[in-house]
mmCIF file of C-alpha atoms in Angstrom:
data_model
loop_
_atom_site.group_PDB
_atom_site.id
_atom_site.type_symbol
_atom_site.label_atom_id
_atom_site.label_comp_id
_atom_site.label_asym_id
_atom_site.label_seq_id
_atom_site.Cartn_x
_atom_site.Cartn_y
_atom_site.Cartn_z
ATOM 1 C CA GLU A 19 0.000 0.000 0.000
ATOM 2 C CA ALA A 20 2.895 2.341 0.792
ATOM 3 C CA ARG A 21 4.511 1.536 -2.521
ATOM 4 C CA GLN A 22 1.250 2.333 -4.371
ATOM 5 C CA ILE A 23 0.998 5.655 -2.531
ATOM 6 C CA GLY A 24 4.609 6.526 -3.439
ATOM 7 C CA HIS A 25 4.073 5.557 -7.080
ATOM 8 C CA GLY A 26 0.960 7.749 -7.235
ATOM 9 C CA GLU A 27 2.811 10.735 -5.831
ATOM 10 C CA GLU A 28 5.587 10.271 -8.402
ATOM 11 C CA SER A 29 3.076 10.059 -11.276
ATOM 12 C CA SER A 30 1.378 13.238 -10.085
ATOM 13 C CA ALA A 31 4.738 15.028 -9.958
ATOM 14 C CA GLN A 32 5.593 13.906 -13.498
ATOM 15 C CA SER A 33 2.200 14.993 -14.789
ATOM 16 C CA ALA A 34 2.613 18.355 -13.172
ATOM 17 C CA GLU A 35 6.064 18.729 -14.725
ATOM 18 C CA ARG A 36 4.759 17.794 -18.168
ATOM 19 C CA LEU A 37 1.885 20.252 -17.819
ATOM 20 C CA LYS A 38 4.265 22.972 -16.711
ATOM 21 C CA SER A 39 6.556 22.232 -19.688
ATOM 22 C CA ALA A 40 3.624 22.216 -22.110
ATOM 23 C CA MET A 41 2.359 25.548 -20.767
ATOM 24 C CA ALA A 42 5.825 27.069 -21.102
ATOM 25 C CA SER A 43 6.108 25.809 -24.685
ATOM 26 C CA SER A 44 2.647 27.139 -25.512
ATOM 27 C CA LYS A 45 3.525 30.528 -24.015
ATOM 28 C CA GLU A 46 6.761 30.626 -25.994
ATOM 29 C CA LYS A 47 4.916 29.884 -29.258
ATOM 30 C CA MET A 48 2.299 32.499 -28.440
ATOM 31 C CA ASP A 49 5.037 35.032 -27.746
ATOM 32 C CA GLU A 50 6.631 34.198 -31.103
ATOM 33 C CA ARG A 51 3.298 34.624 -32.905
ATOM 34 C CA MET A 52 2.658 37.905 -31.138
ATOM 35 C CA ALA A 53 6.150 39.143 -32.014
ATOM 36 C CA ALA A 54 5.696 38.116 -35.655
ATOM 37 C CA ARG A 55 2.302 39.818 -35.781
ATOM 38 C CA HIS A 56 3.738 42.955 -34.212
ATOM 39 C CA SER A 57 6.592 42.957 -36.726
ATOM 40 C CA ALA A 58 4.132 42.508 -39.605
ATOM 41 C CA LEU A 59 1.985 45.377 -38.320
ATOM 42 C CA LYS A 60 5.031 47.609 -37.987
ATOM 43 C CA GLU A 61 6.051 46.798 -41.572
ATOM 44 C CA LYS A 62 2.500 47.441 -42.777
ATOM 45 C CA TRP A 63 2.391 50.784 -40.990
ATOM 46 C CA ALA A 64 5.794 51.703 -42.413
ATOM 47 C CA ASN A 65 4.651 50.766 -45.918
ATOM 48 C CA SER A 66 1.464 52.757 -45.470
ATOM 49 C CA ARG A 67 3.448 55.815 -44.482
ATOM 50 C CA SER A 68 5.797 55.244 -47.443
ATOM 51 C CA ASP A 69 2.865 54.818 -49.838
ATOM 52 C CA ALA A 70 1.245 57.949 -48.472
ATOM 53 C CA ALA A 71 4.486 59.870 -48.889
ATOM 54 C CA GLU A 72 4.897 58.522 -52.418
ATOM 55 C CA ALA A 73 1.284 59.348 -53.273
ATOM 56 C CA GLY A 74 1.850 62.821 -51.902
ATOM 57 C CA SER A 75 4.982 63.156 -54.027
ATOM 58 C CA VAL A 76 3.137 61.971 -57.167
ATOM 59 C CA SER A 77 0.252 64.313 -56.406
ATOM 60 C CA GLU A 78 2.648 67.237 -55.974
ATOM 61 C CA ALA A 79 4.459 66.411 -59.242
ATOM 62 C CA SER A 80 1.102 66.067 -61.020
ATOM 63 C CA ASN A 81 -0.113 69.437 -59.707
ATOM 64 C CA GLU A 82 3.096 71.165 -60.777
ATOM 65 C CA PHE A 83 2.904 69.582 -64.230
ATOM 66 C CA TRP A 84 -0.718 70.580 -64.807
ATOM 67 C CA GLN A 85 -0.096 74.127 -63.642
ATOM 68 C CA HIS A 86 2.723 74.544 -66.166
ATOM 69 C CA PHE A 87 0.900 72.623 -68.921
ATOM 70 C CA GLN A 88 -2.365 74.555 -68.626
ATOM 71 C CA SER A 89 -0.497 77.855 -68.467
ATOM 72 C CA GLU A 90 1.321 77.160 -71.739
ATOM 73 C CA LYS A 91 -1.788 75.701 -73.397
ATOM 74 C CA GLY A 92 -3.837 78.751 -72.384
ATOM 75 C CA SER A 93 -1.153 81.063 -73.759
ATOM 76 C CA ILE A 94 -1.246 79.234 -77.107
ATOM 77 C CA GLU A 95 -5.044 79.446 -77.262
ATOM 78 C CA GLN A 96 -4.956 83.187 -76.560
ATOM 79 C CA ALA A 97 -2.341 83.698 -79.269
ATOM 80 C CA LEU A 98 -4.510 81.707 -81.704
ATOM 81 C CA GLU A 99 -7.515 83.914 -80.965
ATOM 82 C CA SER A 100 -5.329 86.973 -81.512
ATOM 83 C CA ALA A 101 -4.059 85.587 -84.826
ATOM 84 C CA GLU A 102 -7.619 85.036 -86.007
ATOM 85 C CA ARG A 103 -8.641 88.611 -85.049
ATOM 86 C CA LEU A 104 -5.627 90.170 -86.782
ATOM 87 C CA THR A 105 -6.024 88.253 -90.053
ATOM 88 C CA ARG A 106 -7.336 91.297 -91.953
ATOM 89 C CA GLU A 107 -4.401 93.434 -90.798
ATOM 90 C CA ARG A 108 -1.738 90.901 -91.813
ATOM 91 C CA SER A 109 -0.623 89.483 -95.100
ATOM 92 C CA GLN A 110 -1.332 85.820 -95.762
ATOM 93 C CA GLY A 111 2.353 85.044 -95.363
ATOM 94 C CA GLU A 112 2.490 86.720 -91.945
ATOM 95 C CA THR A 113 -0.606 84.818 -90.813
ATOM 96 C CA ALA A 114 0.858 81.525 -92.029
ATOM 97 C CA ALA A 115 4.116 82.208 -90.174
ATOM 98 C CA ALA A 116 2.239 83.081 -86.962
ATOM 99 C CA LEU A 117 0.179 79.900 -87.140
ATOM 100 C CA GLU A 118 3.202 77.726 -87.832
ATOM 101 C CA SER A 119 4.940 79.250 -84.817
ATOM 102 C CA LEU A 120 1.908 78.382 -82.695
ATOM 103 C CA LEU A 121 1.936 74.862 -84.112
ATOM 104 C CA LEU A 122 5.518 74.427 -82.961
ATOM 105 C CA ARG A 123 4.563 75.596 -79.467
ATOM 106 C CA ALA A 124 1.667 73.143 -79.424
ATOM 107 C CA MET A 125 4.025 70.355 -80.444
ATOM 108 C CA ASP A 126 6.293 71.325 -77.559
ATOM 109 C CA LEU A 127 3.415 70.378 -75.244
ATOM 110 C CA GLN A 128 3.992 66.752 -76.243
ATOM 111 C CA GLU A 129 7.650 67.042 -75.330
ATOM 112 C CA MET A 130 6.617 68.417 -71.945
ATOM 113 C CA ILE A 131 4.432 65.342 -71.444
ATOM 114 C CA ALA A 132 7.223 63.002 -72.494
ATOM 115 C CA GLN A 133 9.589 64.530 -69.940
ATOM 116 C CA HIS A 134 7.122 63.857 -67.098
ATOM 117 C CA THR A 135 5.745 60.453 -68.175
ATOM 118 C CA HIS A 136 7.390 58.529 -65.343
ATOM 119 C CA GLU A 137 6.162 60.979 -62.699
ATOM 120 C CA LEU A 138 2.489 61.069 -63.725
ATOM 121 C CA PRO A 139 -0.356 58.572 -63.382
ATOM 122 C CA LYS A 140 -1.390 56.929 -66.648
ATOM 123 C CA TYR A 141 -4.727 58.765 -66.756
ATOM 124 C CA ASP A 142 -2.900 62.107 -66.453
ATOM 125 C CA VAL A 143 -0.613 61.195 -69.362
ATOM 126 C CA LYS A 144 -3.578 60.171 -71.533
ATOM 127 C CA ARG A 145 -5.551 63.299 -70.674
ATOM 128 C CA ALA A 146 -2.587 65.580 -71.387
ATOM 129 C CA LEU A 147 -1.895 63.884 -74.731
ATOM 130 C CA ASN A 148 -5.520 64.311 -75.776
ATOM 131 C CA GLU A 149 -5.448 68.001 -74.872
ATOM 132 C CA ALA A 150 -2.161 68.551 -76.729
ATOM 133 C CA GLU A 151 -3.517 66.838 -79.845
ATOM 134 C CA GLU A 152 -6.735 68.863 -79.723
ATOM 135 C CA THR A 153 -4.703 72.094 -79.450
ATOM 136 C CA GLN A 154 -2.745 71.124 -82.567
ATOM 137 C CA ALA A 155 -5.968 70.230 -84.372
ATOM 138 C CA CYS A 156 -7.454 73.665 -83.539
ATOM 139 C CA ILE A 157 -4.423 75.381 -85.046
ATOM 140 C CA GLN A 158 -4.584 73.193 -88.157
ATOM 141 C CA ARG A 159 -8.271 74.008 -88.607
ATOM 142 C CA ALA A 160 -7.540 77.726 -88.247
ATOM 143 C CA LYS A 161 -4.740 77.384 -90.784
ATOM 144 C CA GLY A 162 -7.065 75.703 -93.268
ATOM 145 C CA LYS A 163 -9.554 78.527 -92.818
ATOM 146 C CA LEU A 164 -7.221 81.537 -92.696
ATOM 147 C CA VAL A 165 -4.481 80.383 -95.077
ATOM 148 C CA PRO A 166 -6.251 78.497 -97.869
ATOM 149 C CA ARG A 167 -4.197 76.422 -100.261
ATOM 150 C CA LYS A 168 -3.125 78.113 -103.446
ATOM 151 C CA LYS A 169 -5.235 77.381 -106.481
ATOM 152 C CA PHE A 170 -3.438 75.574 -109.262
ATOM 153 C CA ALA A 171 -4.032 75.787 -112.966
ATOM 154 C CA PHE A 172 -2.914 73.493 -115.703
ATOM 155 C CA GLY A 173 0.216 74.687 -117.369
ATOM 156 C CA LYS A 174 3.373 73.594 -119.044
ATOM 157 C CA LYS A 175 5.219 71.039 -116.932
ATOM 158 C CA LYS A 176 8.835 71.445 -115.994
ATOM 159 C CA ALA A 177 11.335 69.219 -117.686
ATOM 160 C CA ALA A 178 12.756 66.530 -115.413
ATOM 161 C CA SER A 179 15.900 64.512 -115.810
ATOM 162 C CA ALA A 180 14.090 61.399 -114.633
ATOM 163 C CA GLY A 181 11.963 61.310 -117.780
ATOM 164 C CA THR A 182 8.845 62.809 -119.335
ATOM 165 C CA VAL A 183 5.448 63.185 -117.746
ATOM 166 C CA GLY A 184 3.059 60.612 -119.073
ATOM 167 C CA GLU A 185 -0.709 60.600 -119.141
ATOM 168 C CA GLY A 186 -2.205 60.972 -115.663
ATOM 169 C CA GLY A 187 0.897 62.620 -114.239
ATOM 170 C CA SER A 188 3.087 59.508 -114.114
ATOM 171 C CA ARG A 189 6.655 60.062 -115.213
ATOM 172 C CA SER A 190 8.801 57.634 -117.153
ATOM 173 C CA ALA A 191 11.890 57.644 -119.291
ATOM 174 C CA ALA A 192 11.428 58.478 -122.949
ATOM 175 C CA GLY A 193 10.315 55.394 -124.861
ATOM 176 C CA CYS A 194 9.759 53.370 -121.689
ATOM 177 C CA PRO A 195 6.269 52.397 -120.513
ATOM 178 C CA PRO A 196 5.277 53.254 -116.960
ATOM 179 C CA ALA A 197 6.174 50.607 -114.427
ATOM 180 C CA ILE A 198 2.561 50.389 -113.226
ATOM 181 C CA SER A 199 -0.233 49.424 -115.587
ATOM 182 C CA GLN A 200 -3.832 50.498 -115.259
ATOM 183 C CA GLU A 201 -4.728 46.962 -114.176
ATOM 184 C CA THR A 202 -2.481 47.158 -111.102
ATOM 185 C CA PRO A 203 -4.719 46.713 -108.024
ATOM 186 C CA PRO A 204 -4.680 49.324 -105.291
ATOM 187 C CA ALA A 205 -1.929 48.609 -102.767
ATOM 188 C CA VAL A 206 -3.658 49.916 -99.666
ATOM 189 C CA PRO A 207 -7.324 50.276 -98.753
ATOM 190 C CA PRO A 208 -8.421 53.512 -100.430
ATOM 191 C CA SER A 209 -9.675 56.339 -98.296
ATOM 192 C CA THR A 210 -13.140 57.707 -98.817
ATOM 193 C CA PRO A 211 -13.411 60.951 -100.845
ATOM 194 C CA GLY A 212 -14.553 62.795 -97.733
ATOM 195 C CA SER A 213 -11.593 61.698 -95.638
ATOM 196 C CA ILE A 214 -9.141 62.583 -98.409
ATOM 197 C CA GLY A 215 -10.720 66.004 -98.816
ATOM 198 C CA LEU A 216 -10.455 66.679 -95.088
ATOM 199 C CA ALA A 217 -6.830 65.541 -94.995
ATOM 200 C CA VAL A 218 -5.895 67.746 -97.942
ATOM 201 C CA ALA A 219 -7.721 70.710 -96.416
ATOM 202 C CA GLU A 220 -5.687 70.378 -93.218
ATOM 203 C CA ALA A 221 -2.335 70.110 -95.025
ATOM 204 C CA SER A 222 -0.660 72.549 -97.389
ATOM 205 C CA HIS A 223 0.722 69.748 -99.571
ATOM 206 C CA SER A 224 0.161 66.007 -99.857
ATOM 207 C CA PHE A 225 0.877 62.762 -101.675
ATOM 208 C CA ILE A 226 -2.149 60.471 -101.309
ATOM 209 C CA GLY A 227 -3.160 57.104 -102.772
ATOM 210 C CA LYS A 228 0.012 56.209 -104.701
ATOM 211 C CA THR A 229 1.466 52.800 -105.554
ATOM 212 C CA SER A 230 5.034 52.043 -106.650
ATOM 213 C CA GLU A 231 5.832 55.650 -107.537
ATOM 214 C CA THR A 232 8.726 57.983 -106.812
ATOM 215 C CA LEU A 233 7.435 61.181 -105.165
ATOM 216 C CA VAL A 234 9.887 64.081 -105.041
ATOM 217 C CA VAL A 235 10.047 67.593 -103.575
ATOM 218 C CA ARG A 236 13.382 69.263 -104.331
ATOM 219 C CA PRO A 237 15.120 71.952 -102.241
ATOM 220 C CA GLY A 238 13.400 75.333 -102.614
ATOM 221 C CA GLU A 239 10.343 73.899 -104.359
ATOM 222 C CA LEU A 240 7.948 74.882 -101.554
ATOM 223 C CA GLN A 241 9.200 78.450 -101.180
ATOM 224 C CA GLY A 242 6.485 80.993 -101.951
ATOM 225 C CA THR A 243 3.647 78.523 -101.332
ATOM 226 C CA SER A 244 0.968 79.059 -98.693
ATOM 227 C CA GLY A 245 2.504 76.550 -96.280
ATOM 228 C CA THR A 246 5.249 73.997 -95.896
ATOM 229 C CA ASP A 247 3.577 71.126 -94.037
ATOM 230 C CA TYR A 248 3.105 67.795 -95.812
ATOM 231 C CA PHE A 249 0.752 64.811 -95.597
ATOM 232 C CA LEU A 250 1.632 61.308 -96.831
ATOM 233 C CA LYS A 251 -1.344 58.940 -96.898
ATOM 234 C CA ASP A 252 -2.260 55.543 -98.386
ATOM 235 C CA LEU A 253 1.098 54.824 -100.027
ATOM 236 C CA LYS A 254 2.358 51.375 -101.020
ATOM 237 C CA SER A 255 5.865 50.516 -102.252
ATOM 238 C CA CYS A 256 6.677 54.178 -102.916
ATOM 239 C CA VAL A 257 9.923 56.113 -102.633
ATOM 240 C CA VAL A 258 9.288 59.568 -101.140
ATOM 241 C CA VAL A 259 12.011 62.232 -101.242
ATOM 242 C CA LEU A 260 11.150 65.521 -99.456
ATOM 243 C CA LEU A 261 14.271 67.682 -99.541
ATOM 244 C CA ASP A 262 12.829 71.140 -98.904
ATOM 245 C CA THR A 263 12.292 72.439 -95.357
ATOM 246 C CA LEU A 264 8.933 71.345 -93.924
ATOM 247 C CA SER A 265 7.101 72.879 -90.996
ATOM 248 C CA ALA A 266 5.484 69.555 -90.104
ATOM 249 C CA LEU A 267 4.918 66.094 -91.589
ATOM 250 C CA LYS A 268 1.973 63.757 -91.058
ATOM 251 C CA ILE A 269 2.117 60.144 -92.232
ATOM 252 C CA GLU A 270 -0.813 57.744 -92.282
ATOM 253 C CA ASN A 271 -1.201 54.244 -93.679
ATOM 254 C CA ILE A 272 1.959 53.538 -95.639
ATOM 255 C CA ARG A 273 3.542 50.150 -96.302
ATOM 256 C CA ASP A 274 6.797 48.960 -97.905
ATOM 257 C CA CYS A 275 7.925 52.551 -98.493
ATOM 258 C CA LYS A 276 11.192 54.467 -98.312
ATOM 259 C CA VAL A 277 10.884 58.036 -97.037
ATOM 260 C CA TYR A 278 13.827 60.480 -97.147
ATOM 261 C CA THR A 279 13.392 63.984 -95.720
ATOM 262 C CA GLY A 280 15.429 67.079 -95.181
ATOM 263 C CA PRO A 281 14.788 69.267 -92.114
ATOM 264 C CA ILE A 282 11.343 69.297 -90.508
ATOM 265 C CA ALA A 283 11.181 72.363 -88.253
ATOM 266 C CA GLY A 284 8.287 70.918 -86.247
ATOM 267 C CA SER A 285 7.030 67.431 -85.558
ATOM 268 C CA THR A 286 6.235 64.295 -87.490
ATOM 269 C CA PHE A 287 3.144 62.314 -86.493
ATOM 270 C CA ALA A 288 3.047 58.808 -87.978
ATOM 271 C CA ARG A 289 0.253 56.238 -87.778
ATOM 272 C CA ASN A 290 -0.045 52.815 -89.401
ATOM 273 C CA VAL A 291 3.454 52.652 -90.842
ATOM 274 C CA HIS A 292 4.496 49.103 -91.714
ATOM 275 C CA SER A 293 7.601 47.409 -93.143
ATOM 276 C CA SER A 294 9.163 50.692 -94.204
ATOM 277 C CA SER A 295 12.335 52.768 -93.724
ATOM 278 C CA LEU A 296 12.151 56.462 -92.863
ATOM 279 C CA PHE A 297 15.005 58.981 -92.652
ATOM 280 C CA LEU A 298 13.860 62.014 -90.651
ATOM 281 C CA ASN A 299 15.668 65.191 -89.520
ATOM 282 C CA LEU A 300 13.163 66.855 -87.203
ATOM 283 C CA ARG A 301 12.227 68.352 -83.875
ATOM 284 C CA GLN A 302 9.869 65.686 -82.522
ATOM 285 C CA LEU A 303 8.655 62.259 -83.642
ATOM 286 C CA ARG A 304 5.529 60.454 -82.472
ATOM 287 C CA ILE A 305 4.533 57.030 -83.805
ATOM 288 C CA HIS A 306 1.243 55.135 -83.363
ATOM 289 C CA ASP A 307 -0.024 51.687 -84.401
ATOM 290 C CA SER A 308 3.020 50.776 -86.478
ATOM 291 C CA THR A 309 5.061 47.587 -87.007
ATOM 292 C CA ASP A 310 8.408 46.341 -88.341
ATOM 293 C CA THR A 311 9.841 49.682 -89.432
ATOM 294 C CA ARG A 312 13.264 51.330 -89.365
ATOM 295 C CA TRP A 313 13.549 54.948 -88.227
ATOM 296 C CA PHE A 314 16.785 56.824 -88.970
ATOM 297 C CA VAL A 315 16.339 59.891 -86.819
ATOM 298 C CA ARG A 316 17.982 63.144 -85.854
ATOM 299 C CA ALA A 317 15.711 64.891 -83.360
ATOM 300 C CA ALA A 318 15.704 67.568 -80.699
ATOM 301 C CA SER A 319 13.968 65.147 -78.313
ATOM 302 C CA GLY A 320 13.457 61.407 -77.983
ATOM 303 C CA PRO A 321 10.889 59.635 -80.208
ATOM 304 C CA ILE A 322 7.546 58.644 -78.679
ATOM 305 C CA ILE A 323 5.844 55.364 -79.615
ATOM 306 C CA GLU A 324 2.406 54.042 -78.691
ATOM 307 C CA ASP A 325 0.754 50.725 -79.628
ATOM 308 C CA CYS A 326 3.755 49.747 -81.754
ATOM 309 C CA GLN A 327 5.856 46.617 -82.283
ATOM 310 C CA GLY A 328 9.173 46.088 -84.013
ATOM 311 C CA MET A 329 10.340 49.701 -84.046
ATOM 312 C CA HIS A 330 14.054 49.897 -84.905
ATOM 313 C CA PHE A 331 15.947 53.179 -84.425
ATOM 314 C CA ALA A 332 19.267 54.509 -85.714
ATOM 315 C CA SER A 333 21.032 57.801 -86.330
ATOM 316 C CA TYR A 334 20.153 59.971 -89.342
ATOM 317 C CA PRO A 335 22.883 59.481 -92.006
ATOM 318 C CA LEU A 336 21.544 61.370 -95.041
ATOM 319 C CA SER A 337 23.545 63.903 -97.017
ATOM 320 C CA TYR A 338 22.826 66.256 -99.919
ATOM 321 C CA PRO A 339 24.321 69.640 -100.863
ATOM 322 C CA GLU A 340 21.629 71.903 -99.398
ATOM 323 C CA LEU A 341 21.068 69.948 -96.174
ATOM 324 C CA ALA A 342 23.390 71.874 -93.828
ATOM 325 C CA GLY A 343 22.007 75.298 -94.782
ATOM 326 C CA LEU A 344 18.382 74.166 -94.590
ATOM 327 C CA THR A 345 18.965 72.477 -91.223
ATOM 328 C CA GLU A 346 20.420 75.688 -89.818
ATOM 329 C CA SER A 347 17.539 77.817 -91.117
ATOM 330 C CA ALA A 348 15.073 75.356 -89.560
ATOM 331 C CA GLY A 349 16.719 75.819 -86.167
ATOM 332 C CA LEU A 350 17.770 72.180 -85.834
ATOM 333 C CA THR A 351 21.545 72.511 -85.640
ATOM 334 C CA GLY A 352 21.495 72.229 -81.858
ATOM 335 C CA SER A 353 19.732 68.857 -81.807
ATOM 336 C CA PRO A 354 21.524 66.333 -79.540
ATOM 337 C CA GLU A 355 23.295 63.648 -81.538
ATOM 338 C CA SER A 356 21.996 60.854 -79.297
ATOM 339 C CA ALA A 357 18.381 61.963 -78.701
ATOM 340 C CA TRP A 358 17.146 59.285 -81.135
ATOM 341 C CA ARG A 359 18.105 56.649 -78.533
ATOM 342 C CA ASP A 360 15.835 58.157 -75.868
ATOM 343 C CA VAL A 361 12.684 56.378 -77.037
ATOM 344 C CA LYS A 362 9.608 56.577 -74.805
ATOM 345 C CA ASP A 363 6.921 53.880 -75.066
ATOM 346 C CA PHE A 364 3.727 55.423 -73.686
ATOM 347 C CA LYS A 365 2.031 52.023 -73.430
ATOM 348 C CA TRP A 366 4.844 50.350 -71.480
ATOM 349 C CA HIS A 367 4.791 51.206 -67.769
ATOM 350 C CA ARG A 368 7.014 48.484 -66.291
ATOM 351 C CA THR A 369 10.512 49.038 -65.000
ATOM 352 C CA GLN A 370 11.986 46.646 -67.577
ATOM 353 C CA ALA A 371 12.916 47.972 -71.020
ATOM 354 C CA SER A 372 10.096 47.996 -73.552
ATOM 355 C CA PRO A 373 10.211 45.031 -75.968
ATOM 356 C CA ASN A 374 8.533 47.109 -78.663
ATOM 357 C CA TRP A 375 11.653 48.932 -79.867
ATOM 358 C CA ASP A 376 15.408 48.564 -80.133
ATOM 359 C CA THR A 377 18.434 50.243 -81.690
ATOM 360 C CA LEU A 378 19.835 48.929 -84.942
ATOM 361 C CA LEU A 379 23.313 47.489 -85.019
ATOM 362 C CA GLU A 380 25.719 50.060 -86.453
ATOM 363 C CA ALA A 381 26.310 47.794 -89.456
ATOM 364 C CA ASP A 382 22.627 48.280 -90.355
ATOM 365 C CA TRP A 383 22.887 52.085 -90.252
ATOM 366 C CA ALA A 384 24.455 51.888 -93.713
ATOM 367 C CA GLU A 385 21.156 50.958 -95.372
ATOM 368 C CA PRO A 386 21.590 51.630 -99.113
ATOM 369 C CA ILE A 387 19.527 54.405 -100.664
ATOM 370 C CA ALA A 388 16.681 53.159 -102.867
ATOM 371 C CA PRO A 389 17.759 53.162 -106.548
ATOM 372 C CA GLN A 390 14.946 55.599 -107.396
ATOM 373 C CA ALA A 391 16.421 58.198 -105.016
ATOM 374 C CA LYS A 392 20.024 57.958 -106.243
ATOM 375 C CA GLY A 393 21.382 61.325 -107.294
ATOM 376 C CA LEU A 394 19.066 63.068 -104.824
ATOM 377 C CA VAL A 395 20.418 61.884 -101.455
ATOM 378 C CA LEU A 396 23.294 59.813 -100.099
ATOM 379 C CA ASN A 397 23.686 57.643 -97.033
ATOM 380 C CA SER A 398 27.015 58.909 -95.741
ATOM 381 C CA LEU A 399 27.592 55.613 -93.923
ATOM 382 C CA CYS A 400 26.999 53.348 -96.900
ATOM 383 C CA PRO A 401 30.204 52.211 -98.693
ATOM 384 C CA PRO A 402 30.436 53.520 -102.295
ATOM 385 C CA GLU A 403 30.824 50.023 -103.703
ATOM 386 C CA VAL A 404 27.521 48.970 -102.134
ATOM 387 C CA GLU A 405 25.787 52.061 -103.508
ATOM 388 C CA ALA A 406 27.236 51.300 -106.957
ATOM 389 C CA GLU A 407 25.822 47.774 -106.868
ATOM 390 C CA LEU A 408 22.343 49.213 -106.278
ATOM 391 C CA SER A 409 22.483 52.050 -108.789
ATOM 392 C CA PRO A 410 19.388 52.582 -110.962
ATOM 393 C CA GLU A 411 21.202 51.196 -113.990
ATOM 394 C CA ALA A 412 22.333 48.095 -112.111
ATOM 395 C CA ALA A 413 18.893 47.530 -110.637
ATOM 396 C CA GLY A 414 17.074 48.226 -113.900
ATOM 397 C CA ALA A 415 14.802 50.603 -112.001
ATOM 398 C CA ASN A 416 12.937 53.326 -113.816
ATOM 399 C CA PRO A 417 9.639 53.831 -111.984
ATOM 400 C CA PRO A 418 7.202 56.671 -112.565
ATOM 401 C CA MET A 419 8.249 59.897 -110.854
ATOM 402 C CA VAL A 420 5.762 62.444 -109.572
ATOM 403 C CA SER A 421 6.792 65.910 -108.448
ATOM 404 C CA GLU A 422 4.899 68.426 -106.315
ATOM 405 C CA GLU A 423 3.598 70.136 -109.448
ATOM 406 C CA ASP A 424 2.315 66.881 -110.952
ATOM 407 C CA GLU A 425 0.523 66.007 -107.713
ATOM 408 C CA ASP A 426 -1.261 69.357 -107.584
ATOM 409 C CA GLU A 427 -2.516 68.943 -111.149
ATOM 410 C CA ASP A 428 -3.711 65.393 -110.440
ATOM 411 C CA GLU A 429 -5.922 66.734 -107.639
ATOM 412 C CA LEU A 430 -7.811 68.857 -110.127
#
């Protein structure tokens, strides 16, 4: 009986020890959970304060941007109203110059947006872009109203070394048939007459609805006209050479084309450009809805792309005798040599580099000039022996050539 009592007391002591140990272990685990929870709450509070500070910083940057943006936009709108009131007191040339100056200021609004893209919420960027585009559209409408295009009359055509002007304005070498027959199907979906008329009304000059033609504007050819902006629309497999100074260039719906330009004092807006190569010396470049295209660019600010894929950028390598003087008169001599690399993708908001564009290897900067444009421009980076291999004679190329004068007569 004594042994049983002693065994019972020992069992009770062991049970009590196990209970005490279990309670200590449970308390230790609870303390660990409480410490972890406290640490998590501290981190959450710290993050909340950081997010609030960041939101405050973004809000402050947004407010500063909109204050500056709206101030400049309002100043442009007031100047436009003044230009419209003073139309009767100014010559048409003075009005055109005033409106083109305002157009450049409106284009600078886009550069302002580009510089603040990473500081602004996406909805702010979209809103600002819409307002900048509407400001430009208002100026273009005023220009179409106050500085109407010159009226053209049929007359004797200028002789051209590329050949004679055939029926319908196409140009071919003497004795050679045009490269495009009447049965050739349209290369791009044709625009409706109304949309073409609107586009032409908003631009001083245009090449629209061409297939496999060489379209040329030589240095000085636009001097004395009512405006120097250009519109390229619905072109397929064309070679476009615009060597006079332009105030602005708009491009819409071109495919398999080569475009060579001299200085563009303002901006170029391009939409639906596919499988083409463009050589542009300009102030600003904005590209929408385009694919698989090379852009050889000298610009005052980085190009802007939106809804694009396969955009390839390189430095502008063109050369022709009048280029340096025209570039200086257009105010582009101070353009940074490397601005073409500073591409901004407005639809790519991640920290990683956008997959929608890249820079061409330097070996690809020496893209040969199209045979149809030989004698008009040179690629200073292309070896002479390569250029010789692709000369018009070697390539057997003699496509129709259309000049600015031919285009104006076709519109009639």
